[in-house]
Amino acid sequence: MYRRIFFYSLMLIVAIYSQTTLGQTVTNVNISESDDAPIISRHIYGHFAEHLGRCIYEGFYVGENSTIPNSAGVRLDIIEALKELQIPNLRWPGGCFADTYHWMDGIGDLEKRPTIVNTWWGGVTEDNSFGTHNFLNLCEELGAEPYLSGNVGSGGVQELADWVQYTNFKGKSPMSDLRRENGRDEPWTVKYWGIGNEAWGCGGNMRPEYYADIYKKYVTFMSDADIEGGLYKIASGASNDDYNWTEVLMKNIPKNMLEGVALHHYSVIDWDAKGPDVDFDEQTYFNTMKESWLMEELIVKHTAIMDKYDEKKEVDLIVDEWGGWYEVAEGTNPGFLYQQNTMRDAMIAGMNLNIFNNHADRVKMANLAQTVNVLQAVILTEEEKMILTPTYHVMNMYKVHQDATLIPLSFDSPKYTLKEESLPALTISASKDEGEKTHISFTNIDANKAHTVSLDLNSLNIKNISGTVLSSDSLQDHNTFENPDKIAPKDFKDFKFKKGKLEVNIPPFSVIVLEGYK
């Protein structure tokens, strides 16, 4: 009798232990490959460069006479860093700035270009030395698609139509002739065009019904003739949970005039009290993660509205502004939006990229705000110095998903709990590339606990696995110009892989990417 009791007790202990690792509950992740799974568009990994603070001037652009090594005035170290990221697209010139920018002010003889006051960002005077040619030539050098935001707020229909002709028309016309006079014979063939920016706010404080009519008017005069497949036109979309905006646009704009609808969402806890960029406490971190997690809900609800009017998913969701937004770094210009980039930003990046990947059926482009020296930047500069941020490293780790086929996953995430509130601790996404390599990315936002996951990979025919992790000792850790490599990816080996079964221990506030291959 006692032996039987002992035996059953032992079996119970083994069963409990089999579901735990050092006291941690094991989360089972189910894999369901599908023949009709979507491709994760490389354009999800896009970037954003606005005339804001030190993003363009003193960031990208230092001028041809600078002692900092440059190509046509653009820093060579930034070019090489962005090439390493394989950035697929770059959005320019804004942002709010776009609806005050007149593109013809930025072409032709430098000495004759008028100045402009950047009324949105710091009230600084710019000399228009960085313009259309500089930006489009930079995109060519990066191998990235340019994404131009047209001026609908203060610019006219003809102005935008002329910009399209200037950049794209191969034949003889007033605008193509002007382009050739300015030193560029062949057009750049710019495919991606935003029709205004944040039309509900800084782009004109419009009603959605009014903007829908404005949108149709502008795109009517934008020539598709010289672009294979036509221009890819993106409507200024909703802010956060303004679902009515999406409803009105989808209802009132014919699908043959619309390729994408934008969505903007920042991980900001309070627009009047955003919290510090470095010296934040765990409660502030938790609240930021809660705002970041809203991206999942926003995509689900906005796409549900899109599905009502577009069952075949012919119109894409374009998240062309996303990222963390805090109070500016101490001692910097409030209008320049310069902030440090900590492990908290790595969490935002990993979480959101997993969300975008998992919604690849609708989300076809996203643009992190912003590339250099502004908000959740991937690069920070200080005169001749340059550093790569934790966000840069996450995007570099995740680039393996670009244009790969999504592998759908399902699981019940363990919770990250603080006081009386809880959030899902884990986001995970997976894909298979053309070379039959499988990549699985994990982000654990839990500030205190590691979490263990288990996956059965037998259906994927994987024989070997290697991994990379981004982690640090403190959420507030960041790279500095004095210590630029404090946070950098490292080899990851804290997993077990046997007979097709994978078990991974994911440290607190860390990002991991595993590669599986034959």
Coordinates of C-alpha atoms in Angstrom, one line a residue:
M1 CA 0.0 0.0 0.0
Y2 CA 2.7 2.4 1.0
R3 CA 4.8 1.5 -2.1
R4 CA 1.8 2.2 -4.3
I5 CA 1.2 5.6 -2.6
F6 CA 4.9 6.4 -2.9
F7 CA 4.9 5.3 -6.6
Y8 CA 1.9 7.6 -7.4
S9 CA 3.4 10.4 -5.5
L10 CA 6.6 10.1 -7.4
M11 CA 4.7 10.0 -10.7
L12 CA 2.9 13.2 -9.7
I13 CA 6.2 14.9 -8.8
V14 CA 7.6 13.9 -12.2
A15 CA 4.5 15.1 -14.0
I16 CA 4.7 18.5 -12.2
Y17 CA 8.5 18.8 -12.8
S18 CA 8.1 17.9 -16.4
Q19 CA 6.0 21.1 -16.8
T20 CA 8.5 23.3 -15.0
T21 CA 12.1 24.3 -15.3
L22 CA 13.6 25.5 -12.1
G23 CA 10.2 26.5 -10.9
Q24 CA 9.1 28.1 -14.1
T25 CA 6.0 26.9 -15.9
V26 CA 6.7 25.8 -19.4
T27 CA 4.7 27.5 -22.1
N28 CA 3.8 25.2 -25.0
V29 CA 3.9 26.9 -28.4
N30 CA 2.0 25.2 -31.2
I31 CA 3.2 25.4 -34.8
S32 CA 0.7 25.2 -37.6
E33 CA 2.3 25.6 -41.0
S34 CA -0.1 26.6 -43.7
D35 CA 0.0 26.5 -47.5
D36 CA -1.6 29.9 -47.7
A37 CA 0.5 31.6 -44.9
P38 CA 1.4 35.2 -45.9
I39 CA 4.8 36.5 -46.8
I40 CA 6.3 38.8 -44.2
S41 CA 6.9 41.9 -46.3
R42 CA 10.4 43.3 -46.0
H43 CA 8.8 46.7 -45.9
I44 CA 7.6 46.0 -42.3
Y45 CA 11.3 46.8 -41.4
G46 CA 11.1 50.3 -42.8
H47 CA 12.4 53.5 -41.3
F48 CA 11.5 57.2 -41.1
A49 CA 13.6 60.3 -41.5
E50 CA 11.9 63.6 -40.8
H51 CA 13.3 67.1 -40.8
L52 CA 13.2 67.1 -37.0
G53 CA 15.9 68.0 -34.6
R54 CA 19.2 66.4 -35.6
C55 CA 17.8 63.6 -37.8
I56 CA 18.7 65.2 -41.2
Y57 CA 21.1 68.0 -40.4
E58 CA 23.9 66.9 -38.0
G59 CA 22.5 63.4 -38.4
F60 CA 22.3 61.9 -41.9
Y61 CA 23.7 65.1 -43.5
V62 CA 26.9 66.9 -42.6
G63 CA 27.6 68.5 -46.0
E64 CA 30.2 67.7 -48.5
N65 CA 32.8 70.0 -46.9
S66 CA 32.6 68.2 -43.5
T67 CA 35.7 66.5 -42.1
I68 CA 33.4 63.6 -41.2
P69 CA 33.7 61.0 -44.0
N70 CA 30.7 61.4 -46.3
S71 CA 29.2 60.6 -49.6
A72 CA 27.6 63.7 -51.2
G73 CA 27.3 65.1 -47.6
V74 CA 25.7 62.0 -46.0
R75 CA 27.8 60.3 -43.3
L76 CA 29.5 57.1 -44.5
D77 CA 29.2 55.4 -41.2
I78 CA 25.4 55.9 -41.2
I79 CA 25.2 54.5 -44.8
E80 CA 27.2 51.4 -43.8
A81 CA 25.1 50.9 -40.6
L82 CA 21.8 51.1 -42.5
K83 CA 23.1 48.8 -45.3
E84 CA 23.9 46.2 -42.6
L85 CA 20.2 46.5 -41.5
Q86 CA 19.1 46.0 -45.1
I87 CA 16.5 48.7 -44.6
P88 CA 13.9 48.2 -47.3
N89 CA 12.4 51.7 -47.4
L90 CA 12.9 55.2 -45.9
R91 CA 10.1 57.7 -45.4
W92 CA 10.8 61.4 -45.9
P93 CA 10.5 64.4 -45.3
G94 CA 7.9 63.9 -42.5
G95 CA 5.8 63.7 -40.4
C96 CA 4.3 67.0 -39.6
F97 CA 7.1 68.7 -41.5
A98 CA 5.8 67.1 -44.8
D99 CA 2.7 69.4 -44.9
T100 CA 4.9 72.5 -44.7
Y101 CA 7.6 71.3 -47.2
H102 CA 7.6 72.6 -50.7
W103 CA 9.9 70.3 -52.7
M104 CA 11.0 72.8 -55.3
D105 CA 12.7 74.8 -52.5
G106 CA 15.2 71.9 -52.2
I107 CA 16.4 71.5 -55.8
G108 CA 18.8 73.5 -58.0
D109 CA 21.7 75.8 -57.1
L110 CA 22.4 75.6 -53.4
E111 CA 23.1 79.4 -53.3
K112 CA 19.7 80.2 -54.6
R113 CA 17.6 77.9 -52.4
P114 CA 15.2 79.8 -50.0
T115 CA 15.4 79.1 -46.3
I116 CA 12.5 77.6 -44.4
V117 CA 11.5 77.9 -40.7
N118 CA 10.7 74.5 -39.2
T119 CA 7.6 75.7 -37.3
W120 CA 6.8 72.2 -36.0
W121 CA 10.1 71.2 -34.6
G122 CA 12.0 73.9 -32.6
G123 CA 11.4 76.9 -34.8
V124 CA 14.9 76.5 -36.4
T125 CA 15.8 77.9 -39.8
E126 CA 16.8 75.4 -42.5
D127 CA 18.7 76.2 -45.7
N128 CA 17.1 73.4 -47.8
S129 CA 20.6 72.1 -48.6
F130 CA 19.2 68.5 -48.2
G131 CA 16.4 68.0 -50.8
T132 CA 14.9 65.6 -53.3
H133 CA 18.1 64.7 -55.1
N134 CA 20.0 64.1 -51.8
F135 CA 17.3 61.9 -50.4
L136 CA 16.6 59.8 -53.5
N137 CA 20.3 59.3 -54.3
L138 CA 20.8 58.2 -50.7
C139 CA 18.0 55.6 -51.1
E140 CA 19.7 54.3 -54.2
E141 CA 23.0 54.0 -52.3
L142 CA 21.2 52.1 -49.5
G143 CA 19.2 49.9 -51.8
A144 CA 16.1 51.1 -50.1
E145 CA 12.7 52.2 -51.7
P146 CA 12.0 55.9 -51.1
Y147 CA 8.6 56.7 -49.5
L148 CA 7.7 60.3 -50.1
S149 CA 5.1 62.1 -48.0
G150 CA 3.4 64.7 -50.2
N151 CA 2.3 68.1 -49.0
V152 CA -1.5 68.1 -48.8
G153 CA -1.8 70.6 -45.9
S154 CA -0.2 73.7 -47.4
G155 CA 0.7 72.5 -50.9
G156 CA -1.5 72.3 -54.0
V157 CA -2.5 69.5 -56.3
Q158 CA -0.2 70.7 -59.1
E159 CA 2.7 70.8 -56.7
L160 CA 2.3 67.1 -55.8
A161 CA 1.6 66.1 -59.4
D162 CA 4.8 68.0 -60.5
W163 CA 6.8 66.2 -57.9
V164 CA 5.6 62.8 -59.2
Q165 CA 6.6 63.9 -62.8
Y166 CA 10.0 65.2 -61.6
T167 CA 10.9 62.0 -59.9
N168 CA 9.4 59.5 -62.4
F169 CA 8.8 60.7 -65.9
K170 CA 11.2 59.3 -68.5
G171 CA 10.2 61.4 -71.5
K172 CA 10.3 65.1 -72.2
S173 CA 8.2 67.4 -70.0
P174 CA 8.7 70.6 -68.0
M175 CA 9.5 68.6 -64.8
S176 CA 11.7 66.0 -66.4
D177 CA 13.6 68.7 -68.2
L178 CA 14.1 70.5 -64.9
R179 CA 15.4 67.3 -63.3
R180 CA 17.9 67.0 -66.1
E181 CA 19.0 70.6 -65.7
N182 CA 19.7 69.8 -62.1
G183 CA 22.0 66.9 -63.0
R184 CA 19.8 63.8 -63.0
D185 CA 19.0 62.3 -66.4
E186 CA 17.2 59.1 -65.5
P187 CA 14.2 59.2 -63.2
W188 CA 14.3 57.5 -59.8
T189 CA 10.9 55.8 -60.3
V190 CA 9.5 56.5 -56.8
K191 CA 6.6 54.0 -56.2
Y192 CA 5.5 54.8 -52.6
W193 CA 3.7 58.0 -51.9
G194 CA 1.9 59.3 -48.8
I195 CA -1.0 61.7 -49.5
G196 CA -0.4 64.0 -46.6
N197 CA 0.4 63.1 -43.0
E198 CA -1.9 63.0 -40.0
A199 CA -4.6 64.9 -41.8
W200 CA -6.7 64.7 -38.6
G201 CA -4.1 66.8 -36.8
C202 CA -0.9 68.6 -37.9
G203 CA -1.8 67.9 -41.5
G204 CA -4.8 70.1 -41.5
N205 CA -7.2 69.2 -38.7
M206 CA -9.6 67.7 -41.2
R207 CA -12.7 65.6 -40.8
P208 CA -12.3 62.1 -42.3
E209 CA -15.0 62.8 -44.9
Y210 CA -13.3 65.9 -46.0
Y211 CA -9.9 64.2 -46.2
A212 CA -11.3 61.3 -48.2
D213 CA -12.5 63.9 -50.8
I214 CA -9.1 65.7 -50.7
Y215 CA -7.3 62.3 -51.1
K216 CA -9.3 61.4 -54.2
K217 CA -8.7 64.9 -55.7
Y218 CA -4.9 64.7 -55.3
V219 CA -4.4 61.1 -56.5
T220 CA -6.5 61.8 -59.6
F221 CA -3.7 64.0 -60.9
M222 CA -0.7 61.8 -59.9
S223 CA 0.5 59.9 -63.0
D224 CA 0.9 56.2 -62.7
A225 CA 2.4 56.0 -66.3
D226 CA 6.0 55.4 -65.5
I227 CA 5.8 53.0 -62.6
E228 CA 5.4 49.2 -63.2
G229 CA 2.2 48.3 -61.5
G230 CA 1.4 52.0 -60.8
L231 CA 2.0 54.2 -57.9
Y232 CA 1.5 52.8 -54.4
K233 CA -0.7 55.5 -52.8
I234 CA -1.0 55.6 -49.0
A235 CA -3.8 57.5 -47.3
S236 CA -3.2 59.4 -44.1
G237 CA -4.7 57.0 -41.6
A238 CA -5.9 57.0 -38.0
S239 CA -4.3 57.9 -34.8
N240 CA -4.5 55.1 -32.3
D241 CA -8.1 53.9 -31.8
D242 CA -9.9 56.4 -34.1
Y243 CA -11.8 53.6 -35.8
N244 CA -14.2 56.0 -37.4
W245 CA -11.4 57.5 -39.5
T246 CA -10.6 54.1 -41.0
E247 CA -14.3 53.3 -41.6
V248 CA -14.8 56.6 -43.5
L249 CA -11.7 56.1 -45.6
M250 CA -12.5 52.5 -46.5
K251 CA -16.1 53.4 -47.3
N252 CA -15.5 56.5 -49.3
I253 CA -12.3 55.9 -51.3
P254 CA -12.6 53.4 -54.2
K255 CA -10.1 50.5 -53.9
N256 CA -8.7 51.3 -57.3
M257 CA -7.4 54.6 -55.9
L258 CA -6.0 53.2 -52.7
E259 CA -3.1 50.8 -52.0
G260 CA -2.6 51.5 -48.3
V261 CA -4.1 53.1 -45.2
A262 CA -1.8 54.4 -42.5
L263 CA -1.9 53.9 -38.8
H264 CA 0.1 55.8 -36.1
H265 CA 0.7 54.6 -32.6
Y266 CA 3.4 55.5 -30.2
S267 CA 4.2 53.8 -26.9
V268 CA 3.7 56.9 -24.8
I269 CA 2.1 56.7 -21.4
D270 CA 0.8 60.3 -21.1
W271 CA 1.3 63.1 -23.6
D272 CA 1.5 65.6 -20.8
A273 CA 3.9 63.5 -18.7
K274 CA 5.8 61.1 -20.9
G275 CA 8.3 60.0 -18.3
P276 CA 12.1 60.1 -18.4
D277 CA 14.1 58.5 -21.2
V278 CA 16.6 56.7 -18.9
D279 CA 15.8 57.1 -15.2
F280 CA 12.4 55.4 -15.2
D281 CA 11.1 53.1 -12.6
E282 CA 9.4 49.7 -13.1
Q283 CA 5.9 51.2 -12.9
T284 CA 6.7 53.6 -15.8
Y285 CA 8.3 50.7 -17.7
F286 CA 5.1 48.6 -17.2
N287 CA 2.9 51.4 -18.3
T288 CA 5.0 51.8 -21.4
M289 CA 4.7 48.1 -22.2
K290 CA 1.0 48.4 -21.8
E291 CA 0.9 51.1 -24.4
S292 CA 3.1 49.1 -26.7
W293 CA 0.8 46.1 -26.3
L294 CA -2.0 48.2 -27.6
M295 CA -0.6 47.8 -31.1
E296 CA -2.0 44.2 -31.2
E297 CA -5.5 45.4 -30.4
L298 CA -5.3 48.4 -32.8
I299 CA -4.3 46.2 -35.7
V300 CA -7.0 43.6 -35.0
K301 CA -9.7 46.3 -34.8
H302 CA -8.6 48.4 -37.7
T303 CA -8.2 45.4 -40.0
A304 CA -11.7 44.1 -39.0
I305 CA -13.1 47.4 -40.3
M306 CA -10.9 47.1 -43.5
D307 CA -12.3 43.5 -44.0
K308 CA -15.8 44.9 -44.1
Y309 CA -15.0 46.8 -47.3
D310 CA -12.2 44.7 -48.6
E311 CA -12.6 41.0 -48.1
K312 CA -9.9 40.2 -50.5
K313 CA -7.3 42.2 -48.5
E314 CA -6.3 44.3 -51.5
V315 CA -5.7 47.4 -49.3
D316 CA -2.7 47.2 -46.9
L317 CA -2.3 48.5 -43.4
I318 CA 0.7 50.8 -43.2
V319 CA 2.0 51.5 -39.7
D320 CA 4.3 54.3 -40.8
E321 CA 4.9 55.8 -37.4
W322 CA 5.6 53.7 -34.3
G323 CA 8.0 53.5 -31.4
G324 CA 8.7 54.8 -27.9
W325 CA 8.2 58.5 -27.0
Y326 CA 9.5 59.9 -23.7
E327 CA 10.7 63.3 -22.3
V328 CA 13.7 64.5 -24.2
A329 CA 17.2 63.8 -22.8
E330 CA 18.2 66.2 -20.1
G331 CA 19.7 69.4 -21.4
T332 CA 18.5 69.0 -25.0
N333 CA 16.2 71.1 -27.0
P334 CA 12.6 70.0 -26.3
G335 CA 11.7 70.5 -29.9
F336 CA 14.3 68.1 -31.2
L337 CA 12.9 65.0 -29.5
Y338 CA 16.3 63.5 -28.7
Q339 CA 16.1 60.6 -26.3
Q340 CA 18.4 57.8 -25.2
N341 CA 17.6 54.2 -26.2
T342 CA 17.6 51.6 -23.4
M343 CA 16.6 48.0 -23.0
R344 CA 13.0 49.3 -22.7
D345 CA 13.3 50.3 -26.4
A346 CA 14.6 46.9 -27.3
M347 CA 11.4 45.4 -25.7
I348 CA 9.2 47.8 -27.7
A349 CA 11.0 46.9 -31.0
G350 CA 10.9 43.2 -30.4
M351 CA 7.3 43.1 -29.4
N352 CA 6.0 45.3 -32.2
L353 CA 8.0 43.5 -34.9
N354 CA 6.6 40.2 -33.7
I355 CA 3.1 41.7 -33.8
F356 CA 3.6 43.0 -37.4
N357 CA 5.0 39.7 -38.5
N358 CA 2.0 37.8 -37.1
H359 CA -0.3 40.2 -39.0
A360 CA 1.5 40.0 -42.2
D361 CA -1.7 39.3 -44.1
R362 CA -2.6 43.0 -43.7
V363 CA 0.4 44.8 -42.4
K364 CA 2.7 45.3 -45.4
M365 CA 4.8 48.3 -44.3
A366 CA 5.9 49.9 -41.0
N367 CA 8.3 52.7 -40.3
L368 CA 10.1 53.1 -37.0
A369 CA 10.2 56.7 -35.7
Q370 CA 13.0 57.7 -36.3
T371 CA 16.2 56.7 -37.9
V372 CA 18.8 59.1 -36.4
N373 CA 18.8 61.2 -33.2
V374 CA 15.0 61.4 -32.9
L375 CA 12.7 59.3 -30.7
Q376 CA 13.4 55.6 -30.9
A377 CA 16.4 56.0 -33.1
V378 CA 18.6 53.1 -34.3
I379 CA 21.6 55.5 -34.6
L380 CA 22.8 58.3 -32.4
T381 CA 25.5 60.8 -33.3
E382 CA 27.6 63.4 -31.5
E383 CA 29.8 65.3 -33.9
E384 CA 32.1 62.6 -35.5
K385 CA 31.0 59.9 -33.1
M386 CA 28.2 57.4 -33.8
I387 CA 26.6 54.6 -31.8
L388 CA 24.2 51.8 -32.5
T389 CA 21.3 51.5 -30.1
P390 CA 19.6 48.4 -28.7
T391 CA 16.8 49.1 -31.1
Y392 CA 19.3 48.9 -34.0
H393 CA 20.5 45.5 -32.7
V394 CA 16.9 44.1 -32.5
M395 CA 16.1 45.2 -36.1
N396 CA 19.4 43.6 -37.2
M397 CA 18.6 40.4 -35.5
Y398 CA 15.0 40.3 -36.9
K399 CA 16.0 41.2 -40.5
V400 CA 16.0 37.4 -41.2
H401 CA 12.2 37.6 -41.4
Q402 CA 12.2 40.0 -44.4
D403 CA 10.3 38.4 -47.3
A404 CA 10.1 35.0 -45.5
T405 CA 6.9 33.0 -45.2
L406 CA 5.1 33.3 -41.8
I407 CA 4.8 30.2 -39.7
P408 CA 1.6 30.7 -37.7
L409 CA 2.0 30.1 -33.9
S410 CA -0.4 29.8 -31.0
F411 CA 0.2 29.8 -27.3
D412 CA -1.0 31.2 -24.0
S413 CA 1.6 33.6 -22.8
P414 CA 2.6 33.7 -19.1
K415 CA 1.9 37.0 -17.4
Y416 CA 4.2 39.8 -16.4
T417 CA 2.5 41.1 -13.2
L418 CA 3.1 44.3 -11.3
K419 CA 0.9 45.2 -8.4
E420 CA -2.7 44.5 -9.5
E421 CA -2.1 44.5 -13.3
S422 CA -0.8 41.9 -15.7
L423 CA 0.4 41.8 -19.3
P424 CA 1.3 39.0 -21.6
A425 CA 5.1 38.6 -21.1
L426 CA 5.9 36.9 -24.4
T427 CA 5.6 37.7 -28.1
I428 CA 6.9 35.2 -30.6
S429 CA 6.9 35.1 -34.4
A430 CA 8.4 32.6 -36.8
S431 CA 9.2 32.3 -40.5
K432 CA 10.8 30.2 -43.1
D433 CA 13.0 31.8 -45.8
E434 CA 13.7 30.7 -49.4
G435 CA 16.7 28.7 -48.2
E436 CA 14.5 26.6 -46.0
K437 CA 16.0 28.1 -42.8
T438 CA 13.5 28.7 -40.0
H439 CA 13.8 31.7 -37.7
I440 CA 11.9 32.1 -34.4
S441 CA 12.1 35.4 -32.5
F442 CA 11.1 35.8 -28.9
T443 CA 10.7 38.9 -26.7
N444 CA 10.1 38.6 -23.0
I445 CA 9.1 42.0 -21.5
D446 CA 8.9 40.6 -17.9
A447 CA 11.2 42.8 -15.9
N448 CA 11.9 40.1 -13.3
K449 CA 11.2 36.6 -14.5
A450 CA 12.6 34.3 -17.1
H451 CA 10.1 32.2 -19.0
T452 CA 10.5 28.9 -20.6
V453 CA 8.8 27.8 -23.9
S454 CA 8.6 24.4 -25.6
L455 CA 8.1 23.8 -29.3
D456 CA 7.8 20.6 -31.3
L457 CA 9.8 21.4 -34.5
N458 CA 9.5 17.9 -36.1
S459 CA 7.2 19.2 -38.9
L460 CA 9.9 21.7 -39.9
N461 CA 12.6 19.2 -40.5
I462 CA 15.2 21.0 -38.4
K463 CA 18.4 19.2 -37.4
N464 CA 20.5 22.1 -36.0
I465 CA 19.8 25.3 -34.1
S466 CA 21.9 28.4 -33.3
G467 CA 20.8 31.5 -31.5
T468 CA 21.5 35.2 -30.7
V469 CA 20.3 37.1 -27.6
L470 CA 20.1 40.8 -26.7
S471 CA 20.0 41.3 -22.9
S472 CA 21.5 43.4 -20.1
D473 CA 21.7 43.7 -16.3
S474 CA 19.3 46.6 -16.1
L475 CA 16.3 47.9 -18.0
Q476 CA 17.9 51.3 -18.0
D477 CA 21.1 50.2 -19.6
H478 CA 22.0 51.9 -22.8
N479 CA 25.0 52.4 -25.1
T480 CA 26.9 55.7 -24.8
F481 CA 29.6 57.4 -26.8
E482 CA 32.0 56.5 -24.1
N483 CA 30.8 52.8 -23.9
P484 CA 29.2 52.1 -27.4
D485 CA 29.1 48.3 -27.0
K486 CA 27.6 48.0 -23.5
I487 CA 24.5 46.3 -25.1
A488 CA 25.2 44.1 -28.1
P489 CA 24.0 40.8 -29.4
K490 CA 25.7 37.6 -28.1
D491 CA 25.5 34.0 -28.9
F492 CA 22.6 32.2 -27.1
K493 CA 22.8 28.6 -25.9
D494 CA 20.3 28.4 -23.1
F495 CA 18.1 25.9 -24.9
K496 CA 17.7 22.2 -25.3
F497 CA 17.0 20.5 -28.6
K498 CA 16.5 16.8 -28.8
K499 CA 14.4 14.6 -31.1
G500 CA 12.8 17.6 -32.7
K501 CA 11.7 19.1 -29.3
L502 CA 13.0 22.5 -28.4
E503 CA 12.9 24.1 -25.0
V504 CA 14.1 27.7 -24.6
N505 CA 14.7 29.6 -21.4
I506 CA 14.1 33.3 -22.2
P507 CA 15.8 35.7 -19.6
P508 CA 13.9 38.8 -18.3
F509 CA 13.7 41.7 -20.6
S510 CA 15.5 40.0 -23.5
V511 CA 15.2 39.4 -27.2
I512 CA 16.2 36.1 -28.8
V513 CA 16.3 34.9 -32.4
L514 CA 16.9 31.3 -33.2
E515 CA 17.9 29.9 -36.5
G516 CA 17.0 26.3 -37.4
Y517 CA 18.5 24.5 -40.4
K518 CA 19.1 21.0 -41.7

